[in-house]
Amino acid sequence: MSALFTNKTQAIFWNNNVKAIQRMLDYDYICGREKPSVSAIVHATSENSFQKFFFGVREVLVPIYKSTKDAVDAQPEADTFLNFASFRTAYDVTMEALEFPSLKTLMITAEGIPERLAQEINIQAKKLGRTIIGPATVGAITPGCFKVANIGGSIDNIVKTKLHKIGSVGLVTRSGGLFNELANIISIKANGLAEGVAIGGDRFPGSSYLDHMLRMEKNPDVKFMVLLGEVGGSDEYDIIEAKKSGQLTKPIIGWCIGTVGQYFQGPVQFGHAGANANQDKEKASIKNEEMKKAGIRVPKNFNNLPELIEAIYHRLLAEGTIDKETSKNVPNLPEDYTAAINAGKIRKETNFICTISDDRGAEANYAGVPISQLAMPDTGYNIGDVISLLWFKKRFPKWTSDFIESVIKTVADHGPAVSGAHNARVSARAGKDLISSLCSGILTIGPKFGGAIDGAAKYFKYALDNNLDPREFVADMKKKNIPIPGIGHRIKSVRNPDKRVEELKRYAKEYFPSCELLKYAEKVEQVTTAKKDTLILNVDGTIGVLMVDMWRNNGYSETEIDELIRSGTLNAFFVIGRTIGFIGHILDEKRLNMPLYRHQFDDILYDVKEAEELAPVTN
Amino acid sequence: MAQREIREITGKSILKGNWETFFGDKWSYDFNSVLITKKDDIQAVQKTHPWLQKKGLVVKPDMLFGKRGKNGLVYIKNTTIGDVTATEAKQWIDSKSEIEIELLSGAKGELTHFLIEPFIPHEQKNEYYLAAKTEKDIDILYISGLGGVDVEENWDKTAEINIPLLATKEEIVALISKNIPSEIEDKQTVSDFAARFYSFFKTLHFSYLELNPVVFSGTAVHVLDMVARIDDTAGFLQAKNWGDVDYPTAFGMTALTQEEKDIKTMDENSGASLKLTLLNQEGRVWTLVAGGGASVVYADTIADLCGINEMANYGEYSGNPSTEETFEYTKRVLDLMTRKKDRKNRAKILLIGGAIANFTDVAKTFNGIIQALDAYQERCRDIGIKIYVRRGGPNYKIGLENLKKAAISFGLPIEVYGPETHITEIVKLSLTEQN
């Protein structure tokens, strides 16, 4: 009988545990396996049908199946099932996997499977002649051939502890944490493992020390065995009996950890679920005593275990039972990109730059200000401050952020008839989702709808910067045949002023340190309203010129302001504000559930000339 | 965790909560039981439990230890059996509370929680013993017609019935009726009840359940005493059937210190595992160990090399704790450690140990330890400590280097070792060196 695994062993991995699977493939690679050891992944909720992994330098695809059955059907050669389900589902996953005869060895990693369920798994497995490893384990390894998931640790450690090549020692432990440690001792004091199994810390492990040690007895590569037992349970007595009866003849070194338990009254839980001595014979010190009596080699204490391993190894080496150790070449495993970056070994050019926010720390921030410092009302900060930080990377004075917020509130909506809102409503009635309908509204914003803010800021600023007299400016625009952006309203007039404009102007005059461009625009307005009384400074114009005043008062240079205007920043205020209104219109349509809108014929002048009859197409 | 012992009151409350499902068609169970501590107002409790006013009462501690009768801790009579009133019961509880007592087993501790139930007059011949436990491949059901305090003396009269785990209901019933002890007169009643008891035990994931004695009086069932252990990993399946379950610490284990409570809370709220038990505040050797298995071998080795009395704490951190968690954990250990100088004026020993980590970034976890040492450096210097470190795994070299540099900058003597040194060797090194 050979080891638990060979270098041909193929596994189905239940759960797409990418890191653990990659570690298995890395191990396969350094061991010189021809094929990766994981042939399939089972992941019920996966949307992909494969997962990429590295096998050395090249990449390979491992198929993902929705169910164990699909995986087994597609990969009949896989005989090992690695169950990485949580403690809640591990039982169901295992019971299902037991239905497939091709899966001979099933490993369960979950810790905290109810004992009743573990017992059922074990009985079922025994009945069907399958091997269970676990629950609550890191698994098993046959050096040079196959390892389960994370056992053995990093590749560095694996090579250092000789787990990449076959040695002479069979190791069985309960603890996974100490498995590596024992493998380490055995690599220092002897020539490494021939096989190793951590059976897991639960009270009812699926396979016992004895199951594995009987196999190791028959495995010619194993020359001697190391058993690391624990306080609690009585499985070590099976080994004692097997040693006494001659079933186990190879030298065995045994030690039960938890000897400290004898000093404590009452059941003290040391470490594992199974590590609880209910009776004297379950105590570590008693078990160590009994092992010794049966002819198992037992060190004086755990600290002396290495010496004993060394002694047995050298004896067997001298006797010729163990051959002289040879070294094995290890192919160079390319370093993982992330690991190399973290270790500062390589560097990488970035493709993006972000200067406004950072989500990498304990709390995401806006321009360096943690969100919690401004999110709640009692912080005193409003949406204007958030915009200031994310758009301008500045904390503006309160009068500024209040102004920004006032602008947003002012432009939030202007009824269903304006083109943007109309488009949004028509799209919503066409059954489009919120985002599509909103896009249709927003995409309407431009030079003629909402865009006058930009234009107003641009032209008024230009005029004032160049010291144009208001009359001169109006005449100049007339000459160029450009209507002055921000001037004129459909119904509002000097006698019937726009309340929104009145309020914005009042606020600016009261709270802005100065508002020169507004004053200039008002002079322009006097000129234009003298011609026609609806040619007032409208809400777009007011916002446009006040934004320029706002930036000037916050210390922005003229070039900076020109740049802001050019990049469309002013329109952005309109977009933010009006999005609120558009969403309102869309939600309104969704509530009303009106049918698809079709424009009426009688509202369209059809002026299409009759075409000449088309000649037939000839080839 | 795994099998946990629960209070009698909790066990009985689970029994009552599931009575209808398992026994209700044939028997009734009144569950007149109440848990009382010294600070409870008995008058108030009487209002919610009116039976306390009427009947003679029985009082006993409910603190996970048995043989309460033999320890003289069952209060059943003032002058004659069954005459105890609620007020007298409370007086007795107060008189037994908060003083150290020693049990026949040698365990010492203070009594805090008591169970009050009505006294049920009955004849000893009607006392039955029923118990069940689970083993690797079988469950064992125990039935005796000689229940009560002397069941152990008559153990040979107890039927021990091995039930295969996959046995069907019919097989179980057959096994029980075939093996029912001959002393039992009403075999029909007892086998029927035993079969249902076993089903209750198994379905609700008990690991051990003992009724001793249980008394039948017509269709009424009186459970005079109960011992129960449940498999707490089944909590996610049994939340509804179990109701609220608390797991008290065993009698004789001293109440938790604030530091232990803090760590327990952290452990419960974290994906990582954080455990701390203070064994002896006066101990010289303190440990900060990563990993459950490693923590056991360190404890073994300390006990072996310098005796249990020098071992100050037991504990472990594992499962990839954050830097913050490691910091908080270490702080608590250092706080306990640096309250007093060593009684023989030696330097105290801090062992920062662990096996070779699989994938935990050792350098990262050490950062939390370094921060805590920084915060406690003055106190550490004042009482005098020496640090020994042993660890392996990813980035262990950087981790050891950082820790060494930090300790030296804090003026704390330190020695660091990697995987080439045996895991517990630092215990030996720390104890043999002249400090």
Short mmCIF file of N, CA and C in Angstrom, two decimals, chain B residues 357-422:
data_model
loop_
_atom_site.label_atom_id
_atom_site.label_comp_id
_atom_site.label_asym_id
_atom_site.label_seq_id
_atom_site.Cartn_x
_atom_site.Cartn_y
_atom_site.Cartn_z
N ALA B 357 4.02 29.95 11.30
CA ALA B 357 2.70 30.31 10.78
C ALA B 357 2.53 29.83 9.35
N ASN B 358 1.32 29.47 8.98
CA ASN B 358 1.05 29.10 7.60
C ASN B 358 1.13 30.33 6.71
N PHE B 359 0.23 31.28 6.99
CA PHE B 359 0.18 32.46 6.12
C PHE B 359 0.02 33.77 6.86
N THR B 360 -0.07 33.71 8.18
CA THR B 360 -0.16 34.94 8.95
C THR B 360 1.13 35.73 8.75
N ASP B 361 1.00 37.02 8.45
CA ASP B 361 2.17 37.87 8.31
C ASP B 361 2.71 38.18 9.71
N VAL B 362 3.81 37.53 10.04
CA VAL B 362 4.34 37.63 11.40
C VAL B 362 4.73 39.06 11.73
N ALA B 363 5.35 39.75 10.77
CA ALA B 363 5.79 41.12 11.02
C ALA B 363 4.59 42.00 11.38
N LYS B 364 3.48 41.74 10.71
CA LYS B 364 2.29 42.55 10.93
C LYS B 364 1.72 42.33 12.33
N THR B 365 1.61 41.05 12.75
CA THR B 365 1.06 40.80 14.09
C THR B 365 1.99 41.35 15.17
N PHE B 366 3.28 41.31 14.89
CA PHE B 366 4.21 41.85 15.89
C PHE B 366 4.05 43.36 16.08
N ASN B 367 3.54 44.03 15.06
CA ASN B 367 3.35 45.48 15.21
C ASN B 367 2.48 45.81 16.41
N GLY B 368 1.40 45.04 16.59
CA GLY B 368 0.52 45.27 17.73
C GLY B 368 1.25 45.05 19.04
N ILE B 369 2.10 44.04 19.08
CA ILE B 369 2.86 43.76 20.30
C ILE B 369 3.83 44.90 20.58
N ILE B 370 4.47 45.39 19.51
CA ILE B 370 5.42 46.50 19.68
C ILE B 370 4.70 47.74 20.23
N GLN B 371 3.52 48.02 19.68
CA GLN B 371 2.78 49.19 20.17
C GLN B 371 2.44 49.06 21.65
N ALA B 372 2.06 47.86 22.07
CA ALA B 372 1.70 47.65 23.47
C ALA B 372 2.93 47.76 24.36
N LEU B 373 4.05 47.21 23.89
CA LEU B 373 5.28 47.32 24.68
C LEU B 373 5.68 48.78 24.82
N ASP B 374 5.46 49.54 23.76
CA ASP B 374 5.75 50.96 23.80
C ASP B 374 4.90 51.63 24.89
N ALA B 375 3.61 51.31 24.87
CA ALA B 375 2.70 51.94 25.85
C ALA B 375 3.05 51.55 27.29
N TYR B 376 3.59 50.35 27.47
CA TYR B 376 3.87 49.86 28.84
C TYR B 376 5.36 49.83 29.16
N GLN B 377 6.18 50.49 28.32
CA GLN B 377 7.63 50.34 28.50
C GLN B 377 8.11 50.77 29.87
N GLU B 378 7.50 51.86 30.39
CA GLU B 378 7.97 52.35 31.68
C GLU B 378 7.69 51.34 32.78
N ARG B 379 6.44 50.84 32.80
CA ARG B 379 6.09 49.86 33.82
C ARG B 379 6.91 48.59 33.67
N CYS B 380 7.20 48.20 32.43
CA CYS B 380 8.02 47.01 32.20
C CYS B 380 9.43 47.21 32.75
N ARG B 381 9.97 48.41 32.50
CA ARG B 381 11.32 48.68 33.02
C ARG B 381 11.31 48.68 34.54
N ASP B 382 10.26 49.29 35.12
CA ASP B 382 10.19 49.42 36.57
C ASP B 382 10.18 48.07 37.28
N ILE B 383 9.35 47.15 36.81
CA ILE B 383 9.30 45.88 37.52
C ILE B 383 10.41 44.93 37.04
N GLY B 384 10.98 45.19 35.87
CA GLY B 384 12.06 44.37 35.34
C GLY B 384 11.52 43.15 34.61
N ILE B 385 11.63 43.17 33.28
CA ILE B 385 11.21 41.98 32.54
C ILE B 385 12.27 41.61 31.53
N LYS B 386 12.25 40.34 31.14
CA LYS B 386 13.08 39.95 30.01
C LYS B 386 12.21 39.21 29.00
N ILE B 387 12.40 39.57 27.73
CA ILE B 387 11.54 39.04 26.69
C ILE B 387 12.28 37.98 25.88
N TYR B 388 11.59 36.84 25.63
CA TYR B 388 12.12 35.80 24.74
C TYR B 388 11.11 35.57 23.64
N VAL B 389 11.60 35.61 22.41
CA VAL B 389 10.68 35.47 21.27
C VAL B 389 11.09 34.28 20.43
N ARG B 390 10.08 33.52 19.98
CA ARG B 390 10.33 32.45 19.01
C ARG B 390 9.13 32.38 18.08
N ARG B 391 9.40 32.49 16.78
CA ARG B 391 8.31 32.46 15.81
C ARG B 391 8.86 32.18 14.42
N GLY B 392 8.03 31.60 13.57
CA GLY B 392 8.38 31.38 12.17
C GLY B 392 7.20 31.71 11.30
N GLY B 393 7.42 31.63 10.00
CA GLY B 393 6.31 31.91 9.07
C GLY B 393 6.62 33.12 8.22
N PRO B 394 5.66 33.52 7.36
CA PRO B 394 5.90 34.63 6.44
C PRO B 394 6.41 35.90 7.15
N ASN B 395 7.48 36.44 6.61
CA ASN B 395 8.05 37.69 7.13
C ASN B 395 8.55 37.60 8.56
N TYR B 396 8.89 36.40 9.03
CA TYR B 396 9.28 36.29 10.43
C TYR B 396 10.59 37.02 10.72
N LYS B 397 11.48 37.05 9.72
CA LYS B 397 12.78 37.71 9.97
C LYS B 397 12.59 39.19 10.24
N ILE B 398 11.77 39.82 9.41
CA ILE B 398 11.51 41.25 9.59
C ILE B 398 10.82 41.46 10.93
N GLY B 399 9.85 40.58 11.23
CA GLY B 399 9.12 40.68 12.48
C GLY B 399 10.04 40.61 13.68
N LEU B 400 10.92 39.62 13.68
CA LEU B 400 11.84 39.45 14.81
C LEU B 400 12.77 40.66 14.93
N GLU B 401 13.23 41.12 13.77
CA GLU B 401 14.14 42.26 13.74
C GLU B 401 13.47 43.51 14.33
N ASN B 402 12.23 43.75 13.87
CA ASN B 402 11.48 44.93 14.35
C ASN B 402 11.25 44.86 15.85
N LEU B 403 10.86 43.68 16.30
CA LEU B 403 10.55 43.51 17.72
C LEU B 403 11.81 43.72 18.56
N LYS B 404 12.91 43.20 18.06
CA LYS B 404 14.18 43.34 18.79
C LYS B 404 14.57 44.81 18.89
N LYS B 405 14.52 45.47 17.75
CA LYS B 405 14.90 46.90 17.72
C LYS B 405 14.03 47.69 18.68
N ALA B 406 12.73 47.43 18.63
CA ALA B 406 11.80 48.18 19.47
C ALA B 406 12.10 47.95 20.95
N ALA B 407 12.26 46.69 21.34
CA ALA B 407 12.48 46.37 22.75
C ALA B 407 13.76 47.05 23.23
N ILE B 408 14.79 46.99 22.40
CA ILE B 408 16.06 47.62 22.79
C ILE B 408 15.86 49.13 22.97
N SER B 409 15.10 49.73 22.06
CA SER B 409 14.88 51.18 22.18
C SER B 409 14.06 51.51 23.43
N PHE B 410 13.25 50.56 23.89
CA PHE B 410 12.48 50.79 25.13
C PHE B 410 13.31 50.45 26.37
N GLY B 411 14.54 49.97 26.16
CA GLY B 411 15.37 49.58 27.29
C GLY B 411 14.95 48.26 27.91
N LEU B 412 14.37 47.37 27.09
CA LEU B 412 13.93 46.08 27.62
C LEU B 412 14.81 44.97 27.02
N PRO B 413 15.40 44.14 27.88
CA PRO B 413 16.24 43.06 27.35
C PRO B 413 15.42 42.04 26.56
N ILE B 414 15.98 41.58 25.46
CA ILE B 414 15.21 40.70 24.57
C ILE B 414 16.13 39.73 23.83
N GLU B 415 15.62 38.52 23.60
CA GLU B 415 16.31 37.58 22.71
C GLU B 415 15.30 37.05 21.73
N VAL B 416 15.69 36.98 20.45
CA VAL B 416 14.73 36.52 19.45
C VAL B 416 15.27 35.30 18.71
N TYR B 417 14.35 34.35 18.40
CA TYR B 417 14.72 33.11 17.71
C TYR B 417 13.72 32.78 16.62
N GLY B 418 14.23 32.17 15.56
CA GLY B 418 13.37 31.75 14.43
C GLY B 418 13.14 30.25 14.44
N PRO B 419 12.68 29.71 13.31
CA PRO B 419 12.30 28.29 13.25
C PRO B 419 13.46 27.32 13.42
N GLU B 420 14.70 27.82 13.31
CA GLU B 420 15.81 26.90 13.51
C GLU B 420 15.93 26.49 14.97
N THR B 421 15.28 27.27 15.84
CA THR B 421 15.26 26.93 17.26
C THR B 421 13.94 26.24 17.58
N HIS B 422 14.01 25.18 18.37
CA HIS B 422 12.80 24.42 18.71
C HIS B 422 11.81 25.33 19.44
#
